[in-house]
Amino acid sequence: MAIHALPDHIINQIAAGEVIERPASVVKELVENALDAGAAEIEIVTAGGGKGLIRVRDDGRGMSHADLETAVLRHHTSKLPGNDLKAIETLGFRGEALAAIGSVARLIVSSRLNGSDDAWSVSVENGKADPARPAALERGTVIEVSDLFFSTPARLKFLRSDRAESNAITDICRRLVLVAPTVGFTLTGEDRSLMRFRPATDASDRVHDVMGSQFAQSAIEIDAERGGVGIRGLVGLPTFSRANSLRQYFSVNDRPVRDRQLTGALNAAYADVMKRGRYPVAALGLSCDPAQVDINVHPAKAEIRFRDAGNVRALVIGSIREALSEAGIAPSRAATERTLSAFHGAAPTDKHANVQSASWKGWSAPAPLAGANGGFAEAEQAGLRVPQAGQTHLPIDQPPAAAVSTPPEAGPPDAADEFPLGAAMAHLHKNYIVTQSRDGLVIVDQHAAHERIVYERLKSAMAGEPVPRQILLIPEVVELDADDAGRLAERGAELAELGLILEPFGHGAILVTETPSLLGQIDIKAMVSAIADDLAEWDASSRLVEHLNQVAATMACYGSVRSGRILNTQEMNALLRDMEATPNAGQCNHGRPTFVELKLSDIERLFGRR
Ligand code: ADP
Ligand code: MG
């Protein structure tokens, strides 16, 4: 077969496939162009999930007649004045987007150069542009894209439903809206409900608008620097998690990016405080010398490479972990709101609910809540102290019988004022501790709280010396299926490091002789078979330490004060003081809250006193 050169329009279609993958990619490129043109207001209209129509209007600097005609040519750009790829200050720089769109859709670009008397319009179809014609346009640029992928039916077939495509457009817009806080955005069209973002004065106001007030109230601030790279933004408390990673927004030097390393580091920072399958919510912006990062990895410019990826990972994980543990027992405002709306018997408050108009009557309408601060700030306002190291810590090798320590005297009345979690007043339904705190009441889930305390202690024990063990008077035989027994026996040495000593005991059974003493008296059979389940899930070649947190979490779960045990006041207060002294005590190992807090003002609301 003879080799021949591909015709230009085919070359363009092939190249276009890399830039324009789906309707959302068109929106991304057009909005980026509008931002690069210095727009103050951008309007995005879509129909049919963007397959039918995408129109982006901006009030930026516009294009001259001559520029308009070259703008739609491949590799034509105004954005690399010095032709220097190392000094990119704009979102675009490859000069590909308009050409790519023109080769896979019908494209009409109309524009009026700032200060010019007339506006012009260019139409492109199948990669062929007509000469510019006069147009009616006050200012800025309007770009209209219709019948996307009509010339490449194969690509059209791979698109998802209109609804899914229009959601993808919303998502990409959110990412861009976050990096341009001072620009006003309107997203509208027949396939969606109107979204409007007013120009904001600072980035955190914009984050609140985009992420919603529930997030704002359950988030902590990140502001750190390491090796010339800065990180700023908000991350959600572990109790404010999602079932997928869609609400994780990253930008690098004000460019929205989707980067596996960054999301990996974010998730790793929460590994300890969040159940598998739950994902943290975050809006984080990184900044660094542009020379530290290569954005020219992929035509869509969403992937990046950091020169020092290790430093960036350490920065993300370190700054978030530190902020989380500083936030300590800051309650999640979301948990409080859920509690309140449960009292009201109504759905959680709408994020656009007007905070001032607490004009609800009767039981039907949920009262929207004030309190615009993040959880930590709120905790501080309420006088909650961050627990200091060494505060009422139990010795690691406490006698196993005492599942809860005997406390230094910490009962009412002083404890209510003195301690963040207040003084225990009642023990309800064998699992809930109700306390009076300085300005409200706290309800603690005793099981969840104890699980966290044991887990953290297990971890710190493992980080240092070998875990203290207790010898069982009568070793326990655990019957399992042969595979499970085999796997446990194989991991015997590693489990011993965690304080669990076991040996094979004939076919399909193992013998447990020693257990970690800090677990106290436990249901050994249940714990060992839960660990066997964990092992079955993991690759046989991976070291157990790689799954240390999970093993510790499983152990902690069986070593915890199971709900159902009645505690006296001393024991309850001891548990509260332990919580205050334990890192990450605001949530159990699965990311569920260990306590909820109602402020007096919340309670007054419940009774219509406010
Ligand atoms: P790039 O953005 O990489 O330069 P594009 O194909 O997206 O490539 O755009 C080509 C050129 O068209 C840009 O460099 C810019 O000069 C001009 N342009 C595109 N969109 C706009 C707009 N909305 N306002 C002003 N100029 C624009
Ligand atoms: Mg562009």
XYZ file of C-alpha atoms and ligand atoms in Angstrom:
638
model
C 0.000 0.000 0.000
C 1.362 3.377 -0.977
C 2.102 5.891 1.743
C 0.483 9.254 1.235
C 0.195 12.452 3.219
C -3.083 12.951 5.041
C -5.181 15.857 3.857
C -5.254 18.857 6.194
C -8.839 18.463 7.301
C -8.143 14.891 8.455
C -4.994 15.986 10.281
C -7.065 18.657 11.982
C -9.789 16.231 12.958
C -7.250 13.853 14.462
C -5.613 16.651 16.395
C -8.992 18.033 17.436
C -9.811 14.745 19.111
C -7.124 15.417 21.686
C -8.283 18.890 22.609
C -12.017 18.437 22.280
C -13.101 15.233 23.907
C -16.641 16.158 24.823
C -18.868 19.232 25.066
C -17.346 20.186 28.402
C -13.947 20.537 26.693
C -15.422 23.138 24.338
C -16.819 25.083 27.275
C -13.481 24.890 29.024
C -11.541 26.233 26.041
C -14.004 29.045 25.352
C -14.219 30.180 28.969
C -10.427 30.076 29.235
C -10.223 32.311 26.167
C -12.717 34.730 27.705
C -10.678 34.859 30.922
C -7.474 35.376 28.941
C -9.222 38.277 27.171
C -9.717 39.982 30.527
C -13.493 39.544 30.734
C -15.357 40.810 33.807
C -18.581 38.980 32.952
C -18.937 35.668 31.152
C -22.193 34.082 30.081
C -22.391 30.433 29.095
C -25.474 29.007 27.400
C -25.900 25.334 26.509
C -28.559 23.145 24.935
C -28.803 19.392 24.521
C -25.924 18.727 26.914
C -23.762 21.012 24.784
C -24.120 18.797 21.712
C -26.811 21.045 20.283
C -25.423 24.406 21.269
C -22.703 26.046 23.315
C -22.510 29.829 23.367
C -20.002 31.804 25.395
C -20.236 35.573 25.552
C -17.658 37.811 27.206
C -16.945 41.506 27.628
C -13.192 41.152 27.194
C -10.879 42.981 24.851
C -12.206 41.440 21.636
C -10.448 40.848 18.320
C -9.762 42.938 15.246
C -10.909 41.941 11.782
C -7.482 40.536 10.948
C -7.080 38.663 14.241
C -10.512 37.163 13.892
C -9.519 35.478 10.654
C -6.264 34.063 12.003
C -7.687 33.101 15.407
C -9.445 30.098 13.899
C -6.283 28.741 12.228
C -4.375 25.906 13.827
C -1.331 26.874 15.932
C -2.228 30.551 15.791
C -2.139 32.351 19.087
C -1.593 35.812 20.508
C -0.486 34.420 23.836
C 3.148 33.481 23.468
C 4.615 36.868 22.582
C 8.196 35.781 23.189
C 7.538 32.263 21.889
C 8.739 31.050 25.264
C 6.991 27.965 26.659
C 8.611 28.489 30.029
C 6.893 31.818 30.629
C 3.197 31.072 30.218
C 0.936 33.545 31.953
C -2.331 32.754 30.209
C -4.663 29.774 30.368
C -4.264 29.199 26.630
C -1.033 29.128 24.667
C -1.258 26.333 22.108
C -3.410 28.144 19.562
C -5.394 24.991 18.947
C -8.819 25.331 20.497
C -10.718 27.388 17.956
C -9.202 25.462 15.031
C -10.065 22.171 16.710
C -13.636 23.213 17.420
C -14.015 24.465 13.831
C -13.026 21.093 12.478
C -15.560 19.093 14.513
C -18.509 21.496 14.779
C -20.142 24.551 13.244
C -18.378 27.547 14.741
C -19.262 31.215 14.577
C -16.907 33.716 16.205
C -18.116 37.302 16.478
C -16.001 39.967 18.079
C -15.429 43.662 18.458
C -11.983 44.908 19.356
C -12.083 47.189 22.364
C -12.349 50.805 21.091
C -13.075 49.801 17.526
C -16.066 51.070 15.550
C -17.181 47.815 14.042
C -17.673 44.177 14.879
C -16.907 41.174 12.654
C -17.956 37.603 12.437
C -16.288 34.475 11.024
C -18.030 31.137 10.382
C -16.146 27.865 10.216
C -17.470 24.523 9.053
C -15.499 21.340 8.459
C -12.335 23.286 9.178
C -13.035 25.800 6.397
C -13.480 29.452 7.356
C -15.452 31.987 5.352
C -14.084 35.529 5.096
C -15.142 37.805 7.954
C -18.450 39.609 7.627
C -19.746 42.657 9.470
C -21.650 41.785 12.623
C -23.776 43.544 15.217
C -22.058 43.385 18.585
C -21.614 46.047 21.256
C -18.423 44.745 22.779
C -16.375 41.678 23.563
C -16.715 38.319 21.901
C -19.465 35.802 21.325
C -18.564 32.289 20.254
C -21.268 29.921 19.167
C -20.671 26.214 18.655
C -23.438 23.999 17.267
C -23.799 20.423 16.086
C -20.682 19.276 17.882
C -19.031 16.185 16.341
C -21.457 16.110 13.395
C -18.479 15.443 11.159
C -17.041 12.716 13.411
C -19.955 10.372 14.140
C -17.650 7.893 15.906
C -16.951 10.440 18.632
C -20.592 11.381 18.833
C -21.450 7.795 19.676
C -19.160 7.823 22.691
C -20.834 10.784 24.329
C -23.033 10.139 27.327
C -26.609 11.258 27.883
C -27.467 14.944 27.553
C -27.863 15.056 31.278
C -24.429 13.566 31.955
C -22.783 15.889 29.436
C -24.501 18.905 30.884
C -23.364 17.876 34.368
C -19.811 17.624 33.066
C -20.170 21.183 31.764
C -21.371 22.364 35.160
C -18.397 20.675 36.782
C -15.838 22.246 34.460
C -17.481 25.640 34.977
C -17.249 25.266 38.749
C -13.530 24.635 38.394
C -13.063 27.754 36.284
C -15.353 29.868 38.457
C -13.144 28.978 41.434
C -9.945 30.252 39.835
C -11.434 33.573 38.703
C -13.164 34.916 41.817
C -13.479 38.487 40.584
C -15.228 37.534 37.349
C -19.019 37.210 37.205
C -20.381 34.010 35.658
C -23.801 33.005 34.407
C -24.464 29.442 33.335
C -27.828 28.879 31.760
C -29.662 27.068 28.972
C -32.596 24.833 28.223
C -30.821 21.774 29.647
C -30.078 23.223 33.073
C -31.219 25.515 35.816
C -29.617 28.912 36.050
C -26.390 29.284 38.021
C -25.097 32.738 38.787
C -21.857 33.693 40.473
C -21.527 37.358 41.295
C -18.046 38.842 41.163
C -16.459 38.226 44.561
C -13.875 40.334 46.283
C -11.763 37.459 47.492
C -11.150 33.841 46.736
C -12.714 32.462 49.900
C -16.046 34.204 49.232
C -16.072 32.535 45.860
C -15.283 29.162 47.429
C -18.292 29.621 49.686
C -20.506 30.429 46.705
C -19.341 27.447 44.711
C -19.165 24.858 47.474
C -22.239 25.887 49.427
C -22.713 27.136 52.958
C -22.738 23.661 54.512
C -19.210 23.147 53.293
C -18.114 26.583 54.405
C -19.330 25.802 57.901
C -17.699 22.381 58.028
C -14.367 23.315 56.531
C -10.970 24.276 57.822
C -8.513 26.645 56.282
C -5.239 25.579 54.762
C -2.428 28.059 54.321
C 1.067 26.661 54.128
C 4.313 26.742 52.212
C 7.100 24.294 51.582
C 10.111 24.389 49.310
C 8.854 27.372 47.324
C 5.359 25.970 46.791
C 2.355 27.515 48.529
C -1.030 25.988 49.239
C -4.200 27.839 50.246
C -7.850 27.000 50.431
C -10.435 25.077 52.371
C -10.839 21.388 53.123
C -13.857 19.731 54.690
C -13.840 18.161 58.122
C -13.744 14.371 57.841
C -17.390 14.206 58.878
C -18.283 16.167 55.744
C -17.351 13.555 53.167
C -18.726 12.442 49.824
C -19.140 9.116 48.058
C -16.958 10.235 45.139
C -14.055 12.558 44.491
C -15.942 15.032 42.312
C -15.891 17.762 44.912
C -12.124 18.010 44.993
C -10.935 21.121 43.244
C -7.312 21.897 42.632
C -5.641 24.718 40.827
C -1.995 25.421 40.153
C -1.072 29.059 39.571
C -4.768 29.781 39.000
C -5.150 27.091 36.380
C -7.708 24.406 37.207
C -6.024 21.018 37.111
C -7.035 17.427 37.594
C -3.984 15.686 38.752
C -3.753 12.181 40.163
C -0.832 13.051 42.362
C -2.679 15.915 43.964
C -5.917 14.020 44.557
C -3.855 11.039 45.744
C -2.108 13.232 48.296
C -5.404 14.761 49.413
C -6.989 11.367 49.963
C -3.859 10.120 51.703
C -4.080 13.020 54.137
C -7.501 11.734 55.201
C -6.667 8.008 55.114
C -6.713 7.943 58.865
C -9.964 9.663 59.479
C -12.132 8.463 56.677
C -13.732 5.183 55.761
C -12.704 3.579 52.495
C -15.086 4.634 49.760
C -15.614 8.116 51.232
C -13.805 11.137 49.849
C -12.864 14.475 51.337
C -14.168 17.719 49.859
C -11.619 20.402 49.071
C -10.884 23.560 47.134
C -7.141 24.102 47.117
C -4.916 26.408 45.139
C -1.197 25.832 44.767
C 1.194 28.516 43.723
C 4.810 28.301 42.689
C 7.387 29.627 40.304
C 6.041 28.659 36.834
C 9.385 27.043 36.108
C 8.599 24.485 38.840
C 5.715 23.034 36.900
C 5.169 21.788 33.360
C 1.637 22.372 32.116
C 2.386 21.288 28.598
C 1.837 17.600 29.249
C -1.456 17.157 27.483
C -3.392 19.194 24.896
C -6.230 19.726 27.361
C -3.705 21.261 29.792
C -5.415 19.668 32.803
C -2.532 17.389 33.656
C 0.678 18.765 34.997
C 4.095 17.693 36.168
C 5.831 19.166 39.135
C 9.564 19.305 39.061
C 9.651 18.234 42.698
C 6.606 16.021 43.042
C 7.758 14.662 46.406
C 7.812 18.139 47.906
C 4.302 18.874 46.630
C 2.961 15.619 48.034
C 4.570 16.293 51.393
C 3.127 19.809 51.361
C -0.434 18.658 50.618
C -0.425 15.799 53.123
C 1.474 17.671 55.810
C -0.560 20.876 55.708
C -3.903 19.072 55.742
C -2.965 16.618 58.496
C -1.719 19.431 60.636
C -4.852 21.480 60.109
C -7.061 18.477 60.829
C -5.348 17.639 64.049
C -5.317 21.290 65.111
C -9.008 21.439 64.429
C -9.080 18.621 66.956
C -12.529 18.307 68.306
C -14.069 21.080 66.260
C -17.588 19.868 65.643
C -18.877 19.611 62.126
C -21.521 22.227 61.583
C -23.124 19.855 59.096
C -23.717 17.340 61.885
C -25.349 20.026 64.004
C -27.554 21.057 61.115
C -28.596 17.488 60.494
C -29.443 17.179 64.153
C -31.491 20.337 64.095
C -33.370 19.412 60.990
C -34.109 16.023 62.525
C -35.680 17.897 65.428
C -37.672 19.958 62.969
C -38.686 16.877 61.052
C -37.689 18.645 57.863
C -35.060 18.382 55.169
C -31.679 20.064 55.673
C -31.668 23.751 54.945
C -31.273 24.960 51.410
C -27.933 26.549 50.727
C -29.582 29.637 49.335
C -31.904 29.988 52.260
C -31.885 33.513 53.507
C -30.111 33.511 56.809
C -31.901 36.549 58.134
C -35.439 35.405 57.476
C -36.001 33.015 60.329
C -39.665 33.474 59.708
C -40.627 29.837 59.906
C -43.902 29.118 61.532
C -44.894 25.845 63.044
C -42.923 22.707 62.333
C -42.748 22.476 58.609
C -40.121 24.977 57.572
C -36.529 24.364 58.635
C -35.016 27.354 60.326
C -31.901 28.376 58.448
C -28.907 28.892 60.625
C -26.550 31.748 60.985
C -22.949 31.107 61.935
C -20.912 31.663 58.843
C -17.679 30.506 60.354
C -15.872 27.284 59.680
C -15.996 24.658 62.364
C -12.650 25.533 63.845
C -13.289 29.234 64.016
C -16.575 28.447 65.642
C -14.935 26.183 68.159
C -12.584 28.982 69.031
C -15.398 31.449 69.339
C -17.114 29.116 71.692
C -13.962 29.021 73.748
C -13.107 25.448 72.838
C -9.496 24.788 73.484
C -7.419 22.565 71.332
C -6.294 19.729 73.535
C -2.666 19.766 74.567
C -0.465 16.750 74.355
C -0.230 14.898 77.605
C -3.618 15.976 78.851
C -5.309 13.190 80.825
C -3.867 10.393 78.784
C -4.390 6.850 79.889
C -1.310 4.694 80.265
C -1.080 2.390 77.288
C -0.970 -0.760 79.352
C -4.018 -0.144 81.439
C -5.483 -3.189 83.159
C -7.675 -4.901 80.613
C -10.727 -4.993 82.813
C -11.006 -1.230 82.963
C -12.319 -0.411 79.520
C -12.559 3.172 80.669
C -10.119 4.857 83.007
C -10.864 6.276 86.394
C -10.602 9.988 85.851
C -9.074 12.793 87.737
C -12.145 14.397 89.290
C -13.889 16.170 86.451
C -17.531 16.371 87.293
C -19.860 19.360 87.314
C -20.081 22.203 87.917
C -16.622 23.353 86.740
C -16.171 20.874 83.945
C -19.039 22.398 82.042
C -17.094 25.627 81.663
C -13.628 24.324 81.668
C -13.711 21.540 79.089
C -14.766 21.758 75.466
C -16.982 18.724 75.717
C -18.412 19.799 79.048
C -19.594 17.687 81.963
C -21.510 14.429 81.606
C -25.114 14.777 82.727
C -26.803 11.627 81.545
C -26.279 8.323 79.846
C -29.059 7.478 77.434
C -29.991 4.286 75.652
C -26.789 2.676 76.876
C -24.707 4.465 74.264
C -25.201 8.223 74.316
C -23.561 10.579 76.737
C -25.310 13.910 77.101
C -23.177 16.713 78.473
C -23.577 20.313 79.431
C -20.903 22.493 77.884
C -20.287 26.153 78.506
C -22.729 27.366 75.923
C -24.737 24.397 74.837
C -25.091 20.671 75.009
C -23.139 17.844 73.453
C -24.307 14.353 72.578
C -21.491 11.808 72.339
C -21.708 8.448 70.603
C -19.785 6.424 73.136
C -18.926 3.579 70.813
C -17.621 5.786 68.032
C -15.651 7.913 70.470
C -13.970 5.026 72.167
C -13.103 3.459 68.857
C -11.185 6.561 67.867
C -9.367 6.770 71.178
C -8.206 3.160 71.030
C -7.230 3.509 67.398
C -5.068 6.562 67.968
C -3.365 4.896 70.899
C -2.722 1.748 68.954
C -1.151 3.818 66.224
C 1.114 5.778 68.508
C 2.151 2.583 70.253
C 3.028 1.004 66.938
C 5.033 4.039 65.927
C 7.317 3.541 68.886
C 7.956 0.355 70.781
C 6.361 -2.980 70.002
C 2.756 -3.010 71.113
C 2.349 -4.229 74.704
C 0.595 -7.574 74.844
C -1.320 -9.527 77.407
C -0.952 -13.275 77.652
C -4.251 -15.087 77.578
C -4.723 -17.426 80.541
C -6.481 -19.829 78.273
C -5.404 -19.504 74.623
C -8.337 -19.229 72.305
C -8.905 -21.543 69.362
C -10.512 -19.804 66.406
C -12.042 -21.992 63.707
C -11.945 -20.490 60.232
C -11.994 -21.751 56.721
C -8.679 -23.180 55.623
C -7.766 -20.253 53.343
C -8.335 -17.687 56.058
C -6.419 -19.709 58.617
C -3.539 -20.091 56.154
C -3.431 -16.375 55.410
C -3.400 -15.471 59.090
C -0.638 -17.953 59.828
C 1.445 -16.591 56.967
C 1.151 -13.107 58.403
C 1.955 -14.298 61.927
C 5.189 -12.330 62.241
C 3.628 -9.121 61.033
C 0.595 -9.508 63.280
C 2.939 -10.048 66.218
C 4.304 -6.529 65.638
C 0.778 -5.302 66.206
C 0.525 -7.225 69.444
C -1.448 -10.176 68.210
C 0.256 -13.559 68.664
C -1.251 -16.548 66.921
C -0.120 -19.882 65.566
C -1.540 -22.527 63.221
C -3.714 -25.028 65.035
C -4.397 -27.879 62.690
C -6.448 -27.610 59.557
C -8.727 -24.577 59.407
C -7.982 -23.266 62.877
C -5.555 -20.985 64.637
C -4.602 -20.538 68.239
C -4.491 -17.035 69.719
C -2.171 -16.765 72.700
C -1.630 -13.044 73.221
C -3.559 -9.891 72.313
C -2.694 -6.160 72.424
C -3.279 -5.189 76.030
C -4.809 -1.853 75.262
C -7.751 -3.531 73.636
C -8.882 -4.873 76.976
C -11.210 -7.816 76.953
C -12.355 -8.477 73.461
C -14.297 -10.877 71.350
C -11.202 -12.578 69.962
C -13.053 -14.779 67.488
C -14.873 -11.855 65.935
C -11.754 -9.724 65.723
C -9.573 -12.442 64.222
C -12.098 -13.276 61.547
C -12.515 -9.581 60.721
C -8.750 -9.351 60.274
C -8.873 -12.464 58.098
C -11.442 -10.705 55.925
C -9.145 -7.714 55.628
C -6.226 -9.942 54.641
C -8.280 -11.690 51.967
C -8.862 -8.329 50.352
C -5.226 -7.360 50.122
C -2.587 -8.471 47.754
C -0.648 -11.355 49.318
C 2.660 -9.694 48.495
C 1.938 -6.356 50.133
C 3.335 -5.764 53.586
C 0.863 -5.535 56.392
C 2.312 -2.210 57.524
C 1.023 -0.718 54.298
C -2.425 -1.469 55.641
C -1.538 -0.625 59.187
C -4.312 1.866 59.609
C -6.930 -0.556 58.462
C -5.679 -3.317 60.756
C -5.527 -0.895 63.635
C -9.024 0.318 62.817
C -10.366 -3.211 62.753
C -8.709 -4.002 66.055
C -9.894 -0.769 67.604
C -13.411 -1.561 66.571
C -13.373 -4.809 68.546
C -11.559 -3.300 71.460
C -13.960 -0.433 71.917
C -16.560 0.031 74.568
C -19.388 -1.527 72.655
C -22.592 0.387 72.958
C -24.779 -1.298 75.489
C -22.469 -0.929 78.434
C -23.745 1.387 81.131
C -21.200 3.941 82.272
C -21.196 5.848 85.530
C -20.545 9.594 85.650
C -16.862 9.180 86.350
C -16.409 6.821 83.459
C -18.323 9.131 81.145
C -16.235 12.131 82.123
C -13.071 10.105 81.704
C -14.131 9.263 78.179
C -14.846 12.933 77.435
C -11.433 14.034 78.739
C -9.776 11.296 76.692
C -11.566 12.531 73.616
C -10.280 16.033 74.211
C -6.748 14.715 74.426
C -6.948 12.499 71.350
C -6.078 13.637 67.841
C -8.908 13.495 65.320
C -11.386 12.775 68.081
C -14.212 14.465 66.216
C -14.858 11.423 64.095
C -14.607 7.673 64.394
C -12.334 5.679 62.110
C -15.085 5.552 59.542
C -15.516 9.309 59.367
C -18.761 9.364 61.296
C -18.990 12.096 63.908
C -18.280 11.009 67.466
C -20.376 13.817 68.855
C -22.752 16.567 67.866
C -23.012 19.889 69.544
C -26.004 22.149 69.919
C -25.280 25.676 71.015
C -27.716 27.407 73.321
C -28.549 29.636 70.387
C -29.458 26.537 68.363
C -31.667 25.305 71.145
C -33.313 28.690 71.448
C -34.040 28.504 67.735
C -35.714 25.157 68.194
C -38.131 26.781 70.569
C -38.655 29.852 68.449
C -36.960 32.075 70.989
C -34.727 33.549 68.335
P -5.028 29.952 22.486
O -6.029 30.320 23.508
O -4.178 28.815 22.904
O -4.211 31.120 22.015
P -7.301 29.513 20.812
O -7.501 28.734 19.572
O -8.139 29.193 21.945
O -5.783 29.413 21.187
O -7.501 31.042 20.457
C -6.725 31.621 19.407
C -6.612 33.123 19.606
O -7.878 33.742 19.424
C -6.200 33.549 20.984
O -4.773 33.553 21.099
C -6.782 34.944 21.111
O -5.913 35.887 20.558
C -8.009 34.871 20.251
N -9.239 34.691 21.048
C -9.915 33.541 21.225
N -10.999 33.727 22.008
C -11.009 35.032 22.329
C -11.897 35.864 23.112
N -12.968 35.356 23.740
N -11.594 37.184 23.223
C -10.516 37.694 22.604
N -9.665 36.972 21.843
C -9.887 35.654 21.699
Mg -7.596 29.107 24.052
